[in-house]
PDB file of C-alpha atoms in Angstrom:
ATOM      1  CA  ALA A   1      93.455  59.868  63.707  1.00  0.00           C
ATOM      2  CA  GLY A   2      97.242  59.120  62.335  1.00  0.00           C
ATOM      3  CA  LEU A   3      99.466  60.604  65.438  1.00  0.00           C
ATOM      4  CA  ASP A   4     100.205  57.172  66.707  1.00  0.00           C
ATOM      5  CA  ALA A   5     101.254  55.455  63.558  1.00  0.00           C
ATOM      6  CA  THR A   6     103.145  58.570  62.652  1.00  0.00           C
ATOM      7  CA  LEU A   7     105.220  58.811  65.707  1.00  0.00           C
ATOM      8  CA  ALA A   8     105.993  55.121  65.852  1.00  0.00           C
ATOM      9  CA  ALA A   9     106.712  55.298  62.126  1.00  0.00           C
ATOM     10  CA  LEU A  10     109.056  58.341  62.979  1.00  0.00           C
ATOM     11  CA  ARG A  11     111.190  56.638  65.656  1.00  0.00           C
ATOM     12  CA  ALA A  12     111.613  53.395  63.749  1.00  0.00           C
ATOM     13  CA  GLY A  13     113.308  55.649  61.222  1.00  0.00           C
ATOM     14  CA  LYS A  14     110.947  55.308  58.614  1.00  0.00           C
ATOM     15  CA  ARG A  15     110.352  58.657  55.519  1.00  0.00           C
ATOM     16  CA  VAL A  16     106.212  59.148  56.382  1.00  0.00           C
ATOM     17  CA  ALA A  17     104.439  60.947  53.513  1.00  0.00           C
ATOM     18  CA  LEU A  18     102.170  63.124  55.655  1.00  0.00           C
ATOM     19  CA  ALA A  19      98.763  64.473  54.461  1.00  0.00           C
ATOM     20  CA  ASN A  20      97.493  64.686  58.003  1.00  0.00           C
ATOM     21  CA  LYS A  21      98.482  68.505  58.993  1.00  0.00           C
ATOM     22  CA  GLU A  22      96.302  68.031  61.930  1.00  0.00           C
ATOM     23  CA  THR A  23      99.336  65.682  63.231  1.00  0.00           C
ATOM     24  CA  LEU A  24     101.663  68.181  63.199  1.00  0.00           C
ATOM     25  CA  VAL A  25      99.209  70.812  64.592  1.00  0.00           C
ATOM     26  CA  VAL A  26      98.498  68.469  67.401  1.00  0.00           C
ATOM     27  CA  ALA A  27     101.516  67.310  68.411  1.00  0.00           C
ATOM     28  CA  GLY A  28     104.485  68.974  66.188  1.00  0.00           C
ATOM     29  CA  GLU A  29     107.022  68.638  68.491  1.00  0.00           C
ATOM     30  CA  LEU A  30     106.506  65.123  69.698  1.00  0.00           C
ATOM     31  CA  ALA A  31     106.379  64.218  65.713  1.00  0.00           C
ATOM     32  CA  THR A  32     110.030  66.679  65.045  1.00  0.00           C
ATOM     33  CA  GLN A  33     111.203  64.906  68.500  1.00  0.00           C
ATOM     34  CA  ALA A  34     110.513  61.375  67.317  1.00  0.00           C
ATOM     35  CA  ALA A  35     111.956  62.272  63.788  1.00  0.00           C
ATOM     36  CA  ARG A  36     115.501  63.471  65.521  1.00  0.00           C
ATOM     37  CA  GLU A  37     115.376  60.382  67.975  1.00  0.00           C
ATOM     38  CA  GLY A  38     114.435  57.865  65.468  1.00  0.00           C
ATOM     39  CA  GLY A  39     116.219  58.691  62.522  1.00  0.00           C
ATOM     40  CA  GLY A  40     112.861  59.204  60.280  1.00  0.00           C
ATOM     41  CA  GLU A  41     111.589  61.674  58.030  1.00  0.00           C
ATOM     42  CA  ILE A  42     108.504  63.974  57.421  1.00  0.00           C
ATOM     43  CA  VAL A  43     107.961  64.583  53.685  1.00  0.00           C
ATOM     44  CA  PRO A  44     104.294  66.766  53.043  1.00  0.00           C
ATOM     45  CA  VAL A  45     101.625  65.821  50.590  1.00  0.00           C
ATOM     46  CA  ASP A  46      99.994  69.225  51.548  1.00  0.00           C
ATOM     47  CA  SER A  47     100.371  71.211  48.218  1.00  0.00           C
ATOM     48  CA  GLU A  48     101.745  74.210  49.657  1.00  0.00           C
ATOM     49  CA  HIS A  49     104.530  72.478  51.647  1.00  0.00           C
ATOM     50  CA  SER A  50     105.369  70.468  49.068  1.00  0.00           C
ATOM     51  CA  ALA A  51     105.812  73.902  47.306  1.00  0.00           C
ATOM     52  CA  ILE A  52     108.321  74.980  49.710  1.00  0.00           C
ATOM     53  CA  LEU A  53     109.794  71.594  49.826  1.00  0.00           C
ATOM     54  CA  GLN A  54     110.624  71.907  46.459  1.00  0.00           C
ATOM     55  CA  CYS A  55     112.073  75.536  46.711  1.00  0.00           C
ATOM     56  CA  LEU A  56     113.985  74.675  49.754  1.00  0.00           C
ATOM     57  CA  THR A  57     115.962  71.605  48.566  1.00  0.00           C
ATOM     58  CA  GLY A  58     119.625  71.743  48.501  1.00  0.00           C
ATOM     59  CA  ARG A  59     119.638  75.180  50.002  1.00  0.00           C
ATOM     60  CA  PRO A  60     121.044  76.368  53.354  1.00  0.00           C
ATOM     61  CA  ALA A  61     118.330  76.973  56.225  1.00  0.00           C
ATOM     62  CA  ASP A  62     120.334  80.087  57.182  1.00  0.00           C
ATOM     63  CA  GLN A  63     119.436  81.579  53.588  1.00  0.00           C
ATOM     64  CA  VAL A  64     116.082  81.554  54.048  1.00  0.00           C
ATOM     65  CA  ARG A  65     114.136  85.284  55.009  1.00  0.00           C
ATOM     66  CA  ARG A  66     110.367  83.939  55.133  1.00  0.00           C
ATOM     67  CA  LEU A  67     108.202  81.599  53.666  1.00  0.00           C
ATOM     68  CA  ILE A  68     105.229  82.896  51.766  1.00  0.00           C
ATOM     69  CA  LEU A  69     102.220  80.261  51.906  1.00  0.00           C
ATOM     70  CA  THR A  70      99.219  80.939  49.431  1.00  0.00           C
ATOM     71  CA  ALA A  71      95.830  80.888  49.771  1.00  0.00           C
ATOM     72  CA  SER A  72      92.848  80.782  47.299  1.00  0.00           C
ATOM     73  CA  GLY A  73      90.868  83.078  49.735  1.00  0.00           C
ATOM     74  CA  GLY A  74      87.915  80.357  49.751  1.00  0.00           C
ATOM     75  CA  PRO A  75      84.374  81.006  48.384  1.00  0.00           C
ATOM     76  CA  PHE A  76      83.840  84.404  50.246  1.00  0.00           C
ATOM     77  CA  ARG A  77      86.897  86.158  49.123  1.00  0.00           C
ATOM     78  CA  ASP A  78      84.908  89.037  48.092  1.00  0.00           C
ATOM     79  CA  TRP A  79      82.354  88.648  50.458  1.00  0.00           C
ATOM     80  CA  SER A  80      81.426  91.535  53.209  1.00  0.00           C
ATOM     81  CA  ARG A  81      81.582  91.017  57.007  1.00  0.00           C
ATOM     82  CA  GLN A  82      77.572  91.540  56.545  1.00  0.00           C
ATOM     83  CA  GLN A  83      77.138  88.768  53.722  1.00  0.00           C
ATOM     84  CA  LEU A  84      79.491  86.378  55.806  1.00  0.00           C
ATOM     85  CA  GLU A  85      76.205  86.599  58.574  1.00  0.00           C
ATOM     86  CA  HIS A  86      74.096  84.812  56.048  1.00  0.00           C
ATOM     87  CA  ALA A  87      76.537  82.971  54.842  1.00  0.00           C
ATOM     88  CA  THR A  88      74.854  79.495  54.118  1.00  0.00           C
ATOM     89  CA  LEU A  89      76.138  75.597  54.297  1.00  0.00           C
ATOM     90  CA  GLU A  90      75.762  75.602  49.899  1.00  0.00           C
ATOM     91  CA  ASP A  91      77.816  79.036  49.842  1.00  0.00           C
ATOM     92  CA  ALA A  92      80.457  77.558  51.773  1.00  0.00           C
ATOM     93  CA  LEU A  93      80.730  74.213  49.699  1.00  0.00           C
ATOM     94  CA  ARG A  94      81.311  76.295  46.224  1.00  0.00           C
ATOM     95  CA  HIS A  95      85.040  76.157  46.276  1.00  0.00           C
ATOM     96  CA  PRO A  96      85.973  78.211  43.401  1.00  0.00           C
ATOM     97  CA  THR A  97      89.447  76.257  42.435  1.00  0.00           C
ATOM     98  CA  TRP A  98      89.835  72.863  44.116  1.00  0.00           C
ATOM     99  CA  ARG A  99      87.742  70.233  44.797  1.00  0.00           C
ATOM    100  CA  MET A 100      88.151  68.832  48.101  1.00  0.00           C
ATOM    101  CA  GLY A 101      86.046  67.124  50.762  1.00  0.00           C
ATOM    102  CA  ARG A 102      83.036  68.694  52.943  1.00  0.00           C
ATOM    103  CA  LYS A 103      85.464  69.893  56.069  1.00  0.00           C
ATOM    104  CA  ILE A 104      88.327  71.252  54.326  1.00  0.00           C
ATOM    105  CA  THR A 105      86.273  73.139  51.891  1.00  0.00           C
ATOM    106  CA  VAL A 106      84.655  74.705  54.791  1.00  0.00           C
ATOM    107  CA  ASP A 107      87.993  75.214  56.477  1.00  0.00           C
ATOM    108  CA  SER A 108      88.769  76.878  53.395  1.00  0.00           C
ATOM    109  CA  ALA A 109      86.192  78.982  53.802  1.00  0.00           C
ATOM    110  CA  THR A 110      86.892  80.296  56.872  1.00  0.00           C
ATOM    111  CA  LEU A 111      90.795  80.338  56.345  1.00  0.00           C
ATOM    112  CA  ALA A 112      91.158  77.797  59.460  1.00  0.00           C
ATOM    113  CA  ASN A 113      92.843  75.480  57.217  1.00  0.00           C
ATOM    114  CA  LYS A 114      95.358  78.280  56.296  1.00  0.00           C
ATOM    115  CA  ALA A 115      96.220  78.629  60.099  1.00  0.00           C
ATOM    116  CA  LEU A 116      96.657  75.065  60.338  1.00  0.00           C
ATOM    117  CA  GLU A 117      99.425  75.318  57.310  1.00  0.00           C
ATOM    118  CA  VAL A 118     101.240  78.022  59.085  1.00  0.00           C
ATOM    119  CA  ILE A 119     101.551  75.752  62.242  1.00  0.00           C
ATOM    120  CA  GLU A 120     102.353  72.933  59.722  1.00  0.00           C
ATOM    121  CA  ALA A 121     104.900  74.822  58.228  1.00  0.00           C
ATOM    122  CA  HIS A 122     106.414  75.980  61.544  1.00  0.00           C
ATOM    123  CA  PHE A 123     107.235  72.585  62.324  1.00  0.00           C
ATOM    124  CA  LEU A 124     108.359  71.178  58.871  1.00  0.00           C
ATOM    125  CA  PHE A 125     110.981  73.660  58.394  1.00  0.00           C
ATOM    126  CA  GLY A 126     112.062  74.961  61.998  1.00  0.00           C
ATOM    127  CA  LEU A 127     111.020  78.908  60.876  1.00  0.00           C
ATOM    128  CA  PRO A 128     109.433  81.114  63.354  1.00  0.00           C
ATOM    129  CA  TYR A 129     105.903  82.349  62.775  1.00  0.00           C
ATOM    130  CA  GLN A 130     107.102  85.792  62.017  1.00  0.00           C
ATOM    131  CA  ALA A 131     108.700  84.337  59.140  1.00  0.00           C
ATOM    132  CA  ILE A 132     106.057  82.904  57.634  1.00  0.00           C
ATOM    133  CA  ASP A 133     103.394  85.173  55.416  1.00  0.00           C
ATOM    134  CA  ILE A 134     100.034  84.451  53.971  1.00  0.00           C
ATOM    135  CA  VAL A 135      99.215  86.246  50.805  1.00  0.00           C
ATOM    136  CA  VAL A 136      95.497  85.269  49.100  1.00  0.00           C
ATOM    137  CA  HIS A 137      96.173  84.021  45.241  1.00  0.00           C
ATOM    138  CA  PRO A 138      92.562  82.847  43.617  1.00  0.00           C
ATOM    139  CA  GLN A 139      93.631  80.973  40.765  1.00  0.00           C
ATOM    140  CA  SER A 140      95.711  78.512  43.048  1.00  0.00           C
ATOM    141  CA  VAL A 141      98.345  78.556  40.604  1.00  0.00           C
ATOM    142  CA  VAL A 142     101.509  79.759  42.637  1.00  0.00           C
ATOM    143  CA  HIS A 143     101.447  77.462  45.607  1.00  0.00           C
ATOM    144  CA  SER A 144     103.590  79.189  47.803  1.00  0.00           C
ATOM    145  CA  MET A 145     106.778  80.782  47.600  1.00  0.00           C
ATOM    146  CA  VAL A 146     110.567  80.692  49.626  1.00  0.00           C
ATOM    147  CA  GLU A 147     112.341  84.570  50.122  1.00  0.00           C
ATOM    148  CA  PHE A 148     116.004  84.220  50.564  1.00  0.00           C
ATOM    149  CA  VAL A 149     118.268  86.266  52.592  1.00  0.00           C
ATOM    150  CA  ASP A 150     119.330  88.430  49.224  1.00  0.00           C
ATOM    151  CA  GLY A 151     115.650  89.399  48.291  1.00  0.00           C
ATOM    152  CA  SER A 152     115.493  86.483  45.805  1.00  0.00           C
ATOM    153  CA  VAL A 153     112.052  84.492  45.638  1.00  0.00           C
ATOM    154  CA  LEU A 154     111.429  81.053  44.665  1.00  0.00           C
ATOM    155  CA  ALA A 155     107.902  79.673  43.630  1.00  0.00           C
ATOM    156  CA  GLN A 156     106.238  76.256  42.548  1.00  0.00           C
ATOM    157  CA  VAL A 157     103.564  76.828  40.050  1.00  0.00           C
ATOM    158  CA  GLY A 158     101.159  73.871  38.555  1.00  0.00           C
ATOM    159  CA  VAL A 159      97.617  73.367  37.928  1.00  0.00           C
ATOM    160  CA  PRO A 160      95.337  73.205  41.281  1.00  0.00           C
ATOM    161  CA  THR A 161      95.504  69.327  41.474  1.00  0.00           C
ATOM    162  CA  MET A 162      97.284  67.070  43.760  1.00  0.00           C
ATOM    163  CA  GLU A 163      99.023  64.709  41.506  1.00  0.00           C
ATOM    164  CA  LEU A 164     101.904  66.233  41.460  1.00  0.00           C
ATOM    165  CA  PRO A 165     102.488  66.861  45.264  1.00  0.00           C
ATOM    166  CA  VAL A 166     101.497  63.337  45.986  1.00  0.00           C
ATOM    167  CA  LEU A 167     104.202  62.124  43.434  1.00  0.00           C
ATOM    168  CA  TYR A 168     107.014  64.673  44.896  1.00  0.00           C
ATOM    169  CA  ALA A 169     106.113  63.189  48.657  1.00  0.00           C
ATOM    170  CA  LEU A 170     106.919  59.815  47.207  1.00  0.00           C
ATOM    171  CA  THR A 171     109.774  60.394  45.245  1.00  0.00           C
ATOM    172  CA  HIS A 172     111.583  63.345  47.084  1.00  0.00           C
ATOM    173  CA  PRO A 173     114.355  64.303  46.656  1.00  0.00           C
ATOM    174  CA  GLU A 174     114.214  62.862  43.071  1.00  0.00           C
ATOM    175  CA  ARG A 175     111.739  63.043  40.586  1.00  0.00           C
ATOM    176  CA  ILE A 176     110.304  60.882  37.689  1.00  0.00           C
ATOM    177  CA  ALA A 177     108.812  61.575  34.538  1.00  0.00           C
ATOM    178  CA  GLU A 178     104.867  60.952  35.084  1.00  0.00           C
ATOM    179  CA  PRO A 179     103.167  61.266  31.421  1.00  0.00           C
ATOM    180  CA  ALA A 180     100.027  61.527  33.724  1.00  0.00           C
ATOM    181  CA  ILE A 181     100.415  65.001  35.130  1.00  0.00           C
ATOM    182  CA  ALA A 182      99.268  67.671  31.688  1.00  0.00           C
ATOM    183  CA  PRO A 183     102.221  69.994  31.389  1.00  0.00           C
ATOM    184  CA  PHE A 184     102.171  73.409  32.580  1.00  0.00           C
ATOM    185  CA  ASP A 185     100.653  76.155  30.467  1.00  0.00           C
ATOM    186  CA  PRO A 186     101.662  79.615  31.737  1.00  0.00           C
ATOM    187  CA  VAL A 187      99.918  81.470  28.927  1.00  0.00           C
ATOM    188  CA  ALA A 188      96.478  79.200  29.867  1.00  0.00           C
ATOM    189  CA  SER A 189      96.989  80.251  33.322  1.00  0.00           C
ATOM    190  CA  SER A 190      96.812  83.717  33.014  1.00  0.00           C
ATOM    191  CA  PRO A 191      96.531  86.192  34.872  1.00  0.00           C
ATOM    192  CA  LEU A 192      97.832  85.558  38.202  1.00  0.00           C
ATOM    193  CA  THR A 193      96.935  88.108  40.857  1.00  0.00           C
ATOM    194  CA  PHE A 194      97.573  88.411  44.593  1.00  0.00           C
ATOM    195  CA  GLU A 195      95.660  89.998  47.566  1.00  0.00           C
ATOM    196  CA  ARG A 196      96.414  90.871  51.269  1.00  0.00           C
ATOM    197  CA  VAL A 197      94.615  88.372  53.204  1.00  0.00           C
ATOM    198  CA  ARG A 198      91.831  90.020  55.224  1.00  0.00           C
ATOM    199  CA  LEU A 199      92.554  88.947  59.105  1.00  0.00           C
ATOM    200  CA  ASP A 200      89.489  90.717  60.394  1.00  0.00           C
ATOM    201  CA  ASP A 201      87.132  89.545  58.410  1.00  0.00           C
ATOM    202  CA  PHE A 202      88.344  85.732  59.026  1.00  0.00           C
ATOM    203  CA  PRO A 203      89.065  85.395  62.588  1.00  0.00           C
ATOM    204  CA  ALA A 204      89.391  81.482  62.691  1.00  0.00           C
ATOM    205  CA  LEU A 205      92.818  82.250  60.815  1.00  0.00           C
ATOM    206  CA  ARG A 206      94.221  84.986  63.317  1.00  0.00           C
ATOM    207  CA  LEU A 207      93.247  82.550  65.974  1.00  0.00           C
ATOM    208  CA  GLY A 208      94.975  78.834  65.129  1.00  0.00           C
ATOM    209  CA  ILE A 209      98.079  81.854  64.235  1.00  0.00           C
ATOM    210  CA  GLU A 210      97.794  83.238  67.527  1.00  0.00           C
ATOM    211  CA  ALA A 211      97.394  79.152  69.324  1.00  0.00           C
ATOM    212  CA  GLY A 212     100.052  78.115  67.365  1.00  0.00           C
ATOM    213  CA  ARG A 213     102.550  81.086  68.620  1.00  0.00           C
ATOM    214  CA  THR A 214     101.237  80.251  72.288  1.00  0.00           C
ATOM    215  CA  GLY A 215     102.042  76.655  72.074  1.00  0.00           C
ATOM    216  CA  GLY A 216     101.226  74.059  74.457  1.00  0.00           C
ATOM    217  CA  ALA A 217      98.329  72.555  74.008  1.00  0.00           C
ATOM    218  CA  ALA A 218      96.529  75.696  72.233  1.00  0.00           C
ATOM    219  CA  PRO A 219      96.980  74.204  68.666  1.00  0.00           C
ATOM    220  CA  ALA A 220      95.401  71.030  69.952  1.00  0.00           C
ATOM    221  CA  VAL A 221      92.575  72.926  71.142  1.00  0.00           C
ATOM    222  CA  PHE A 222      92.277  75.429  68.022  1.00  0.00           C
ATOM    223  CA  ASN A 223      92.525  71.991  65.747  1.00  0.00           C
ATOM    224  CA  ALA A 224      89.755  70.344  67.659  1.00  0.00           C
ATOM    225  CA  ALA A 225      87.418  72.958  68.798  1.00  0.00           C
ATOM    226  CA  ASN A 226      87.215  74.082  64.691  1.00  0.00           C
ATOM    227  CA  GLU A 227      86.957  70.099  63.570  1.00  0.00           C
ATOM    228  CA  GLN A 228      83.646  70.148  66.370  1.00  0.00           C
ATOM    229  CA  ALA A 229      82.199  73.879  65.333  1.00  0.00           C
ATOM    230  CA  VAL A 230      82.700  72.779  61.836  1.00  0.00           C
ATOM    231  CA  ALA A 231      80.723  69.199  62.402  1.00  0.00           C
ATOM    232  CA  LEU A 232      78.410  71.187  63.802  1.00  0.00           C
ATOM    233  CA  PHE A 233      77.816  73.635  60.753  1.00  0.00           C
ATOM    234  CA  LEU A 234      77.614  70.741  58.570  1.00  0.00           C
ATOM    235  CA  ASP A 235      74.822  69.488  60.396  1.00  0.00           C
ATOM    236  CA  GLY A 236      73.438  72.613  60.588  1.00  0.00           C
ATOM    237  CA  ALA A 237      73.504  73.526  64.182  1.00  0.00           C
ATOM    238  CA  LEU A 238      75.083  76.626  63.632  1.00  0.00           C
ATOM    239  CA  SER A 239      76.092  79.339  61.606  1.00  0.00           C
ATOM    240  CA  PHE A 240      78.825  80.083  59.469  1.00  0.00           C
ATOM    241  CA  VAL A 241      80.025  82.791  61.586  1.00  0.00           C
ATOM    242  CA  ASP A 242      79.595  80.862  64.665  1.00  0.00           C
ATOM    243  CA  ILE A 243      82.464  78.469  63.936  1.00  0.00           C
ATOM    244  CA  PRO A 244      85.181  81.311  64.649  1.00  0.00           C
ATOM    245  CA  ARG A 245      83.244  82.260  67.667  1.00  0.00           C
ATOM    246  CA  ALA A 246      83.327  78.690  69.320  1.00  0.00           C
ATOM    247  CA  ILE A 247      86.827  78.174  68.735  1.00  0.00           C
ATOM    248  CA  ALA A 248      87.779  81.698  70.350  1.00  0.00           C
ATOM    249  CA  ALA A 249      85.393  80.553  73.392  1.00  0.00           C
ATOM    250  CA  ALA A 250      87.499  77.100  73.638  1.00  0.00           C
ATOM    251  CA  LEU A 251      90.824  78.472  73.220  1.00  0.00           C
ATOM    252  CA  ASP A 252      89.890  81.451  76.123  1.00  0.00           C
ATOM    253  CA  ARG A 253      88.810  78.521  78.344  1.00  0.00           C
ATOM    254  CA  LEU A 254      91.514  75.918  77.617  1.00  0.00           C
ATOM    255  CA  GLY A 255      94.046  77.606  75.232  1.00  0.00           C
ATOM    256  CA  GLY A 256      96.387  77.774  78.428  1.00  0.00           C
ATOM    257  CA  LEU A 257      96.402  73.970  79.130  1.00  0.00           C
ATOM    258  CA  PRO A 258     100.313  72.331  79.019  1.00  0.00           C
ATOM    259  CA  GLY A 259     100.882  70.003  75.896  1.00  0.00           C
ATOM    260  CA  GLY A 260     104.283  68.230  75.996  1.00  0.00           C
ATOM    261  CA  THR A 261     102.664  64.801  76.300  1.00  0.00           C
ATOM    262  CA  ARG A 262     100.618  62.702  74.040  1.00  0.00           C
ATOM    263  CA  GLU A 263      97.970  62.291  76.719  1.00  0.00           C
ATOM    264  CA  ALA A 264      98.066  65.652  78.024  1.00  0.00           C
ATOM    265  CA  LEU A 265      97.017  66.398  74.119  1.00  0.00           C
ATOM    266  CA  LEU A 266      94.707  64.287  73.752  1.00  0.00           C
ATOM    267  CA  GLU A 267      92.958  65.291  76.504  1.00  0.00           C
ATOM    268  CA  ALA A 268      92.988  68.671  75.447  1.00  0.00           C
ATOM    269  CA  ASP A 269      91.591  67.949  72.157  1.00  0.00           C
ATOM    270  CA  ALA A 270      88.616  65.938  73.879  1.00  0.00           C
ATOM    271  CA  ALA A 271      88.161  68.873  76.380  1.00  0.00           C
ATOM    272  CA  ALA A 272      87.841  71.614  73.451  1.00  0.00           C
ATOM    273  CA  ARG A 273      85.319  69.193  71.851  1.00  0.00           C
ATOM    274  CA  ARG A 274      83.446  69.046  75.093  1.00  0.00           C
ATOM    275  CA  HIS A 275      83.376  72.456  75.389  1.00  0.00           C
ATOM    276  CA  VAL A 276      82.013  73.242  71.659  1.00  0.00           C
ATOM    277  CA  LEU A 277      79.220  70.723  72.118  1.00  0.00           C
ATOM    278  CA  GLY A 278      78.288  72.139  75.261  1.00  0.00           C
ATOM    279  CA  ARG A 279      77.333  75.410  73.510  1.00  0.00           C
ATOM    280  CA  TYR A 280      75.521  74.707  70.653  1.00  0.00           C
TER     281      TYR A 280
END
């Protein structure tokens, strides 16, 4: 959803405040090509990518060493692999810091959402995947960080709500006063902690990053298989741990499909959905 409208706007030289990360995941090459050729601009609404944009604005790309995306860790941050086998829908929808829709809340629980964000960051900022890292930050106050070649790190911080990212997407690169946005209180937000991500326990994240590196239609297959698997989980038709299993099976079967055109990507999307539905 939104792909054709986004491509048309970029080809027409428009600025697009993009809240639909799936557009870049599925068709990042097409979208960035449309922006280059048409003179359009993509401004992210996602809090993590808004944070990176704010840290990067006015700084040359060759001064950037890496991007550091933060992840809350979701409701299962402290759960063991054995506990995850018994995770329920109610458990998955109990996000500790953000209030979001059901699908994205499940994506946060599996960490598939962070994989989507890594692919989105790759296309938005033009950095290779090896220069995009993830760190778990349970408080969701540091929205992301940028490390520069001299070792300096800039971070954007704020309360875990979407008002500021939406506002900045509309005003970038300018800033306007907005009394409705509460001032940040660093003392009340303390302490801030960071942890390494547990890739072995949350395989959807690893699968998504691998799909991004593979390229072609693999990111579209990952996205579609995840969407279909999450829909089945929400309907009670498969378990929480079956979500990454369904994604892995779809990627094994379809991850090598070619991309490059809108039609090829949409066919890969449809094939991945059919594959997941055929298994459950």
